[in-house]
Amino acid sequence: MCADTATLKEKFAAPSLDLPWETDIVALRRDFHAHPELGYEEVRTSGIVAERLRALGLEVREGVAETGVIGLLQGALPGPCVLVRADMDALPVEEKNEWEWRSGTQGKMHACGHDAHTATALTVARLLAEQKDTLAGSVKFMFQPAEEGLGGAGRMIEEGLLEDPRPDYALALHVWSDLEAGKIATKPGPAMACADRFEARIIGKGGHGAIPQQTIDPVVIASQVVLALQTTVSRNIDPLQPAVVTVGKVWAGSTFNVIPNEAVIEGTVRSFDPTVRATLERRCREIIEELPKVFGARGEFDYEWGYPATINDARVTEIVQRALQSVVGAENVVEFQPTMGAEDMSLVLEKIPGCYFFVGGRNEAIDAVYPHHHEKFNIDERALEIGARAMVAALK
Ligand SMILES: [Zn+2]
Ligand SMILES: [Zn+2]
């Protein structure tokens, strides 16, 4: 172990906390962190979740969307049903952190903080189960698989997540590396963007690199298509509306002196507003299908609607904001800037009013500064306790 590691480990020693459950929440998170599982493979994680929920007396349903778990906690008093969501999946990232609880699985890492979400939601279940006699209504815990691009929340909804009982509102938190530990951020309205993807194929006519007049060069056409796609945001969308069109993949050819038959372009499209979203899809389609015709080529276009925008309900968010203030103080509850990232909690919030909030995990003193999905991503573990307290306050 190098000196740096020792220093970091000291800094990351479980904080001395005055409530008995706090050590447990840190230990839980570290255990999940050491055993990361990718989307739809969260067998160990969901097994621990189901076992713990059962031990707390919750009604548990396993195997929802393969590895998802639903736990229902019934309070003694009448009241609403509230859904609390935690995601459980890790990412295909090789961890470069050094501490004892680093990933024990090569090529997999909890680099987004979903280990923290699972530990926090289990702790919330425990705290509320202890107060069951005075709890009004019920809390439905949603431990979902495959948030990272694979749509686990959507599959849980298809398999009955929002029925029997139907939640009146829904809550979720995300630890956030851009926000100082000790702070919580939320805001009514748009929180995260909708994320669509497209694939385009430009079909030309291949041939010798030195005899271009006998070919229809898809590389040159694809280059113009990429540039034209950028005009969708700059020329077709209101400058005051957030929108992104990014071409992330351009592929064509196999060697330097052969003009290939076709070129492939893939990209992501982000927006908040449904009209903007529809305009971007239409303009991307027009450019990709029509522009190649000018050059005698053909364009094929495939557009896939992904996660919708994550929108916080104004009324629920106002109530939650007050609850959050009671935990960390009004000065530490801030409004966040919406991000163009996406989140499949949006599928729940499309159907049930709710609030999604960020719990600060950033702390430069312990090097918890790396962005989500980074190989050195980490959080200040005080975020666990704060997250659990915040969620309990929001539920009461
Ligand atoms: Zn992520
Ligand atoms: Zn995440």
Short mmCIF file of C-alpha atoms and ligand atoms in Angstrom, two decimals:
data_model
loop_
_atom_site.label_atom_id
_atom_site.label_comp_id
_atom_site.label_asym_id
_atom_site.label_seq_id
_atom_site.Cartn_x
_atom_site.Cartn_y
_atom_site.Cartn_z
CA MET A 1 0.00 0.00 0.00
CA CYS A 2 1.49 3.36 -0.93
CA ALA A 3 1.52 6.37 1.39
CA ASP A 4 -1.10 8.15 -0.66
CA THR A 5 -3.43 5.23 -0.32
CA ALA A 6 -2.95 5.17 3.45
CA THR A 7 -3.80 8.84 3.68
CA LEU A 8 -6.87 8.39 1.56
CA LYS A 9 -7.93 5.39 3.57
CA GLU A 10 -7.63 7.35 6.80
CA LYS A 11 -9.71 10.08 5.30
CA PHE A 12 -12.27 7.56 4.15
CA ALA A 13 -12.47 5.68 7.44
CA ALA A 14 -16.11 5.28 8.39
CA PRO A 15 -17.01 8.59 10.00
CA SER A 16 -17.77 8.52 13.70
CA LEU A 17 -21.50 8.87 13.62
CA ASP A 18 -23.85 9.20 16.51
CA LEU A 19 -26.70 7.05 15.22
CA PRO A 20 -26.35 3.26 15.15
CA TRP A 21 -27.61 2.80 11.58
CA GLU A 22 -25.02 5.11 10.10
CA THR A 23 -22.18 2.62 10.33
CA ASP A 24 -24.42 0.10 8.66
CA ILE A 25 -25.20 2.39 5.74
CA VAL A 26 -21.48 2.97 5.07
CA ALA A 27 -20.71 -0.75 5.37
CA LEU A 28 -23.59 -1.58 3.04
CA ARG A 29 -22.44 0.89 0.42
CA ARG A 30 -18.87 -0.40 0.57
CA ASP A 31 -20.10 -3.98 0.24
CA PHE A 32 -22.14 -3.11 -2.87
CA HIS A 33 -19.20 -1.10 -4.18
CA ALA A 34 -16.87 -4.09 -3.83
CA HIS A 35 -19.36 -6.31 -5.70
CA PRO A 36 -20.53 -4.36 -8.76
CA GLU A 37 -23.01 -5.98 -11.16
CA LEU A 38 -24.07 -4.71 -14.58
CA GLY A 39 -27.65 -4.14 -15.76
CA TYR A 40 -29.94 -7.20 -15.44
CA GLU A 41 -27.12 -9.10 -13.69
CA GLU A 42 -27.74 -7.65 -10.21
CA VAL A 43 -28.34 -11.09 -8.68
CA ARG A 44 -26.20 -10.68 -5.55
CA THR A 45 -27.29 -7.10 -4.94
CA SER A 46 -30.99 -7.78 -5.36
CA GLY A 47 -30.67 -10.90 -3.21
CA ILE A 48 -29.33 -8.82 -0.32
CA VAL A 49 -32.02 -6.20 -0.93
CA ALA A 50 -34.85 -8.75 -0.87
CA GLU A 51 -33.47 -10.51 2.21
CA ARG A 52 -33.13 -7.25 4.14
CA LEU A 53 -36.58 -6.00 3.16
CA ARG A 54 -38.15 -9.31 4.24
CA ALA A 55 -36.31 -9.17 7.55
CA LEU A 56 -37.84 -5.71 8.09
CA GLY A 57 -41.32 -7.14 7.55
CA LEU A 58 -41.97 -5.70 4.10
CA GLU A 59 -44.04 -7.49 1.48
CA VAL A 60 -41.44 -8.36 -1.16
CA ARG A 61 -41.72 -9.17 -4.86
CA GLU A 62 -38.55 -10.36 -6.57
CA GLY A 63 -37.65 -10.98 -10.21
CA VAL A 64 -39.44 -7.90 -11.53
CA ALA A 65 -37.70 -7.00 -14.81
CA GLU A 66 -35.37 -9.95 -14.13
CA THR A 67 -33.45 -8.62 -11.11
CA GLY A 68 -35.67 -5.83 -9.81
CA VAL A 69 -37.22 -5.91 -6.33
CA ILE A 70 -40.38 -4.23 -5.04
CA GLY A 71 -40.90 -3.90 -1.28
CA LEU A 72 -44.11 -2.61 0.24
CA LEU A 73 -44.07 -1.14 3.72
CA GLN A 74 -47.56 -0.69 5.13
CA GLY A 75 -47.90 1.95 7.85
CA ALA A 76 -50.40 1.55 10.69
CA LEU A 77 -52.27 4.75 9.80
CA PRO A 78 -54.19 5.60 6.63
CA GLY A 79 -52.41 7.78 4.09
CA PRO A 80 -50.95 7.96 0.59
CA CYS A 81 -48.69 5.45 -1.13
CA VAL A 82 -45.29 6.89 -2.00
CA LEU A 83 -42.79 5.25 -4.31
CA VAL A 84 -39.08 5.45 -3.47
CA ARG A 85 -36.68 4.44 -6.20
CA ALA A 86 -33.09 3.20 -6.04
CA ASP A 87 -31.07 1.88 -8.97
CA MET A 88 -28.65 -1.01 -8.42
CA ASP A 89 -26.52 -1.39 -11.55
CA ALA A 90 -22.81 -0.70 -12.05
CA LEU A 91 -20.91 0.24 -15.22
CA PRO A 92 -18.38 -1.54 -17.45
CA VAL A 93 -15.51 0.60 -16.10
CA GLU A 94 -12.18 -0.62 -14.67
CA GLU A 95 -11.85 1.01 -11.24
CA LYS A 96 -8.63 2.90 -10.51
CA ASN A 97 -9.33 3.70 -6.85
CA GLU A 98 -7.15 1.93 -4.31
CA TRP A 99 -9.12 1.45 -1.12
CA GLU A 100 -10.10 -1.87 0.36
CA TRP A 101 -13.67 -1.77 -0.89
CA ARG A 102 -12.72 -1.04 -4.51
CA SER A 103 -14.37 -3.21 -7.13
CA GLY A 104 -13.50 -6.86 -6.78
CA THR A 105 -14.66 -7.58 -10.33
CA GLN A 106 -12.46 -6.76 -13.27
CA GLY A 107 -14.00 -4.34 -15.74
CA LYS A 108 -17.00 -3.45 -13.57
CA MET A 109 -17.39 -0.54 -11.20
CA HIS A 110 -20.02 1.42 -9.31
CA ALA A 111 -18.92 4.59 -11.09
CA CYS A 112 -22.26 6.38 -10.92
CA GLY A 113 -23.08 5.95 -7.23
CA HIS A 114 -25.89 3.40 -7.53
CA ASP A 115 -24.21 1.47 -4.69
CA ALA A 116 -24.94 4.52 -2.53
CA HIS A 117 -28.55 4.65 -3.72
CA THR A 118 -29.16 0.99 -2.85
CA ALA A 119 -27.59 1.36 0.62
CA THR A 120 -29.53 4.57 1.25
CA ALA A 121 -32.92 3.16 0.21
CA LEU A 122 -32.38 0.05 2.36
CA THR A 123 -31.60 2.33 5.29
CA VAL A 124 -34.72 4.39 4.61
CA ALA A 125 -36.74 1.15 4.65
CA ARG A 126 -35.19 0.23 7.96
CA LEU A 127 -35.81 3.61 9.57
CA LEU A 128 -39.42 3.68 8.44
CA ALA A 129 -40.06 0.05 9.39
CA GLU A 130 -38.97 0.96 12.92
CA GLN A 131 -41.64 3.69 12.95
CA LYS A 132 -44.34 1.61 11.27
CA ASP A 133 -46.86 2.20 14.06
CA THR A 134 -46.87 5.93 13.43
CA LEU A 135 -46.43 5.78 9.65
CA ALA A 136 -49.37 7.14 7.65
CA GLY A 137 -49.93 5.31 4.37
CA SER A 138 -47.49 3.03 2.63
CA VAL A 139 -44.08 3.25 1.00
CA LYS A 140 -43.32 1.24 -2.10
CA PHE A 141 -39.61 0.65 -2.57
CA MET A 142 -38.43 0.17 -6.14
CA PHE A 143 -34.98 -1.35 -6.48
CA GLN A 144 -34.45 -1.30 -10.21
CA PRO A 145 -31.97 -3.02 -12.46
CA ALA A 146 -30.27 -1.55 -15.51
CA GLU A 147 -30.65 2.21 -15.25
CA GLU A 148 -27.55 2.79 -17.37
CA GLY A 149 -29.12 2.88 -20.81
CA LEU A 150 -31.00 -0.41 -20.62
CA GLY A 151 -34.32 0.91 -19.38
CA GLY A 152 -34.86 -1.17 -16.22
CA ALA A 153 -37.49 1.25 -14.90
CA GLY A 154 -39.58 0.86 -18.06
CA ARG A 155 -39.59 -2.91 -17.74
CA MET A 156 -40.58 -2.71 -14.07
CA ILE A 157 -43.50 -0.48 -15.04
CA GLU A 158 -44.53 -3.00 -17.73
CA GLU A 159 -44.43 -5.71 -15.07
CA GLY A 160 -46.82 -3.92 -12.73
CA LEU A 161 -44.65 -1.60 -10.63
CA LEU A 162 -47.25 1.15 -10.59
CA GLU A 163 -50.27 -1.06 -9.85
CA ASP A 164 -51.69 -2.51 -6.68
CA PRO A 165 -51.24 -0.12 -4.98
CA ARG A 166 -50.73 2.73 -7.40
CA PRO A 167 -48.32 5.27 -5.84
CA ASP A 168 -49.67 8.79 -5.34
CA TYR A 169 -46.25 10.27 -5.85
CA ALA A 170 -42.67 9.16 -6.42
CA LEU A 171 -39.27 10.18 -5.05
CA ALA A 172 -35.69 9.44 -6.08
CA LEU A 173 -32.28 10.79 -5.24
CA HIS A 174 -28.93 10.71 -6.99
CA VAL A 175 -25.60 11.39 -5.30
CA TRP A 176 -23.93 14.10 -7.35
CA SER A 177 -20.23 14.71 -7.87
CA ASP A 178 -20.68 18.31 -9.01
CA LEU A 179 -22.40 19.29 -5.76
CA GLU A 180 -20.56 19.86 -2.47
CA ALA A 181 -21.22 17.27 0.22
CA GLY A 182 -23.70 18.70 2.71
CA LYS A 183 -25.83 20.30 0.02
CA ILE A 184 -28.96 19.01 -1.68
CA ALA A 185 -30.26 20.32 -4.99
CA THR A 186 -33.66 20.14 -6.58
CA LYS A 187 -36.01 22.30 -8.57
CA PRO A 188 -39.53 22.12 -9.98
CA GLY A 189 -39.78 21.43 -13.71
CA PRO A 190 -37.17 19.91 -16.03
CA ALA A 191 -34.26 18.15 -14.31
CA MET A 192 -32.75 15.94 -16.98
CA ALA A 193 -33.16 15.77 -20.73
CA CYS A 194 -34.75 13.20 -22.97
CA ALA A 195 -32.15 11.13 -24.77
CA ASP A 196 -32.84 9.80 -28.26
CA ARG A 197 -30.47 8.11 -30.68
CA PHE A 198 -30.26 7.80 -34.43
CA GLU A 199 -28.42 5.72 -36.93
CA ALA A 200 -27.96 6.79 -40.54
CA ARG A 201 -26.61 4.89 -43.51
CA ILE A 202 -25.40 6.74 -46.60
CA ILE A 203 -25.40 4.34 -49.53
CA GLY A 204 -23.22 5.41 -52.45
CA LYS A 205 -21.13 3.48 -54.95
CA GLY A 206 -17.62 2.33 -54.16
CA GLY A 207 -14.59 2.19 -56.40
CA HIS A 208 -10.96 3.15 -56.89
CA GLY A 209 -9.70 6.07 -54.83
CA ALA A 210 -7.97 7.50 -57.90
CA ILE A 211 -11.05 7.32 -60.16
CA PRO A 212 -13.73 9.18 -58.13
CA GLN A 213 -15.77 10.06 -61.23
CA GLN A 214 -16.89 6.42 -61.46
CA THR A 215 -18.10 6.38 -57.83
CA ILE A 216 -20.62 8.04 -55.53
CA ASP A 217 -18.43 8.73 -52.52
CA PRO A 218 -20.38 8.18 -49.27
CA VAL A 219 -17.50 9.60 -47.17
CA VAL A 220 -17.80 13.05 -48.74
CA ILE A 221 -21.59 12.94 -48.45
CA ALA A 222 -21.46 11.76 -44.82
CA SER A 223 -19.13 14.66 -44.01
CA GLN A 224 -21.69 17.12 -45.36
CA VAL A 225 -24.47 15.34 -43.51
CA VAL A 226 -22.57 15.70 -40.21
CA LEU A 227 -22.19 19.45 -40.79
CA ALA A 228 -25.79 19.86 -41.88
CA LEU A 229 -27.01 18.05 -38.75
CA GLN A 230 -25.41 20.80 -36.66
CA THR A 231 -27.75 23.32 -38.30
CA THR A 232 -30.76 21.61 -36.70
CA VAL A 233 -29.88 23.13 -33.32
CA SER A 234 -28.39 26.40 -34.57
CA ARG A 235 -31.02 27.22 -37.24
CA ASN A 236 -34.24 25.32 -36.45
CA ILE A 237 -34.52 25.57 -32.65
CA ASP A 238 -35.30 28.61 -30.52
CA PRO A 239 -31.90 29.67 -29.07
CA LEU A 240 -33.51 29.86 -25.62
CA GLN A 241 -34.44 26.16 -25.74
CA PRO A 242 -31.82 23.59 -24.69
CA ALA A 243 -30.96 21.11 -27.46
CA VAL A 244 -27.99 18.97 -28.47
CA VAL A 245 -27.30 16.91 -31.59
CA THR A 246 -24.01 15.02 -31.28
CA VAL A 247 -22.63 12.66 -33.89
CA GLY A 248 -20.62 10.22 -31.82
CA LYS A 249 -19.75 7.67 -34.48
CA VAL A 250 -18.79 7.96 -38.13
CA TRP A 251 -17.73 4.81 -39.83
CA ALA A 252 -16.76 4.07 -43.44
CA GLY A 253 -14.20 2.22 -45.48
CA SER A 254 -11.38 -0.15 -44.71
CA THR A 255 -8.32 1.33 -46.36
CA PHE A 256 -6.86 4.60 -47.66
CA ASN A 257 -7.23 4.21 -51.42
CA VAL A 258 -10.66 2.63 -51.81
CA ILE A 259 -13.92 4.58 -51.90
CA PRO A 260 -16.35 2.48 -49.88
CA ASN A 261 -19.95 1.69 -50.77
CA GLU A 262 -21.46 3.17 -47.69
CA ALA A 263 -20.93 5.24 -44.54
CA VAL A 264 -22.63 4.94 -41.15
CA ILE A 265 -23.34 7.84 -38.80
CA GLU A 266 -24.69 7.45 -35.26
CA GLY A 267 -25.62 10.16 -32.81
CA THR A 268 -27.50 11.24 -29.73
CA VAL A 269 -30.21 13.91 -29.58
CA ARG A 270 -31.04 15.65 -26.29
CA SER A 271 -33.83 18.09 -25.48
CA PHE A 272 -36.48 18.93 -22.87
CA ASP A 273 -39.42 20.29 -24.80
CA PRO A 274 -41.64 17.86 -26.79
CA THR A 275 -41.92 20.29 -29.74
CA VAL A 276 -38.14 20.70 -29.84
CA ARG A 277 -37.77 16.94 -29.68
CA ALA A 278 -40.17 16.43 -32.61
CA THR A 279 -38.48 19.19 -34.66
CA LEU A 280 -35.04 17.66 -34.12
CA GLU A 281 -36.24 14.24 -35.22
CA ARG A 282 -37.92 15.69 -38.32
CA ARG A 283 -34.95 17.82 -39.37
CA CYS A 284 -32.43 15.01 -38.79
CA ARG A 285 -34.60 12.74 -40.93
CA GLU A 286 -34.96 15.32 -43.72
CA ILE A 287 -31.21 15.97 -43.84
CA ILE A 288 -30.23 12.32 -43.79
CA GLU A 289 -32.85 11.19 -46.31
CA GLU A 290 -32.75 14.18 -48.66
CA LEU A 291 -29.19 15.54 -48.71
CA PRO A 292 -27.56 12.37 -50.14
CA LYS A 293 -30.01 12.51 -53.11
CA VAL A 294 -28.32 15.68 -54.33
CA PHE A 295 -25.16 13.61 -54.81
CA GLY A 296 -26.90 10.59 -56.31
CA ALA A 297 -26.71 8.57 -53.07
CA ARG A 298 -29.40 7.25 -50.77
CA GLY A 299 -29.80 7.94 -47.06
CA GLU A 300 -31.48 5.58 -44.59
CA PHE A 301 -32.51 6.91 -41.21
CA ASP A 302 -33.49 5.14 -38.02
CA TYR A 303 -34.52 7.20 -34.98
CA GLU A 304 -35.10 5.64 -31.58
CA TRP A 305 -36.91 7.52 -28.85
CA GLY A 306 -35.05 6.94 -25.58
CA TYR A 307 -35.72 8.06 -22.02
CA PRO A 308 -38.10 11.03 -21.82
CA ALA A 309 -37.17 14.21 -19.94
CA THR A 310 -37.15 13.97 -16.14
CA ILE A 311 -39.69 16.54 -14.95
CA ASN A 312 -40.25 17.39 -11.28
CA ASP A 313 -43.83 18.09 -10.25
CA ALA A 314 -44.10 21.64 -8.85
CA ARG A 315 -46.35 20.80 -5.89
CA VAL A 316 -44.49 17.67 -4.77
CA THR A 317 -41.13 19.45 -5.18
CA GLU A 318 -42.25 22.34 -3.01
CA ILE A 319 -43.19 19.91 -0.21
CA VAL A 320 -39.94 17.98 -0.63
CA GLN A 321 -37.87 21.19 -0.60
CA ARG A 322 -39.30 22.09 2.81
CA ALA A 323 -38.49 18.60 4.10
CA LEU A 324 -34.92 18.81 2.76
CA GLN A 325 -34.44 22.17 4.44
CA SER A 326 -35.37 20.59 7.76
CA VAL A 327 -32.45 18.16 7.32
CA VAL A 328 -29.58 20.30 6.03
CA GLY A 329 -30.83 23.86 6.60
CA ALA A 330 -32.40 26.22 4.07
CA GLU A 331 -28.98 27.57 3.03
CA ASN A 332 -27.90 24.11 1.90
CA VAL A 333 -30.90 23.34 -0.30
CA VAL A 334 -30.08 24.85 -3.68
CA GLU A 335 -31.58 24.91 -7.16
CA PHE A 336 -29.67 22.91 -9.74
CA GLN A 337 -29.09 23.68 -13.37
CA PRO A 338 -30.92 21.10 -15.48
CA THR A 339 -28.47 18.78 -17.24
CA MET A 340 -28.58 17.25 -20.72
CA GLY A 341 -27.86 13.87 -19.16
CA ALA A 342 -30.79 11.45 -18.98
CA GLU A 343 -32.32 9.20 -16.36
CA ASP A 344 -34.94 6.46 -16.59
CA MET A 345 -36.72 7.63 -13.42
CA SER A 346 -38.30 9.90 -16.04
CA LEU A 347 -40.49 6.95 -17.09
CA VAL A 348 -41.96 6.82 -13.58
CA LEU A 349 -42.31 10.61 -13.36
CA GLU A 350 -44.18 10.59 -16.69
CA LYS A 351 -46.93 8.62 -15.00
CA ILE A 352 -46.74 9.66 -11.33
CA PRO A 353 -46.02 13.18 -10.05
CA GLY A 354 -42.82 13.28 -8.07
CA CYS A 355 -39.48 14.80 -7.23
CA TYR A 356 -35.94 13.84 -8.15
CA PHE A 357 -33.17 15.46 -6.15
CA PHE A 358 -29.37 15.49 -6.05
CA VAL A 359 -27.41 14.86 -2.86
CA GLY A 360 -23.93 16.42 -2.87
CA GLY A 361 -21.03 13.96 -2.88
CA ARG A 362 -18.16 16.26 -3.80
CA ASN A 363 -15.27 16.85 -1.40
CA GLU A 364 -11.91 18.05 -2.69
CA ALA A 365 -10.21 17.28 0.65
CA ILE A 366 -10.72 13.55 0.03
CA ASP A 367 -10.32 13.66 -3.74
CA ALA A 368 -14.02 13.00 -4.35
CA VAL A 369 -14.01 15.25 -7.41
CA TYR A 370 -14.21 12.97 -10.43
CA PRO A 371 -17.28 13.02 -12.66
CA HIS A 372 -19.83 10.23 -12.79
CA HIS A 373 -18.72 7.23 -14.90
CA HIS A 374 -15.03 8.10 -14.28
CA GLU A 375 -12.64 5.32 -13.23
CA LYS A 376 -11.81 7.25 -10.03
CA PHE A 377 -15.35 8.31 -9.23
CA ASN A 378 -16.05 8.45 -5.51
CA ILE A 379 -18.27 10.25 -3.06
CA ASP A 380 -17.96 11.77 0.37
CA GLU A 381 -19.82 9.09 2.32
CA ARG A 382 -21.59 11.69 4.45
CA ALA A 383 -23.91 11.83 1.44
CA LEU A 384 -25.32 8.45 2.52
CA GLU A 385 -26.55 9.63 5.88
CA ILE A 386 -27.77 12.93 4.47
CA GLY A 387 -29.56 11.14 1.63
CA ALA A 388 -31.30 8.74 4.00
CA ARG A 389 -32.33 11.50 6.39
CA ALA A 390 -33.53 13.63 3.48
CA MET A 391 -35.62 10.81 2.03
CA VAL A 392 -37.17 9.95 5.40
CA ALA A 393 -38.03 13.62 5.96
CA ALA A 394 -39.60 13.83 2.50
CA LEU A 395 -41.70 10.77 3.24
CA LYS A 396 -43.17 12.02 6.49
ZN ZN B 1 -24.74 6.92 -14.67
ZN ZN B 2 -26.65 7.20 -12.11
#
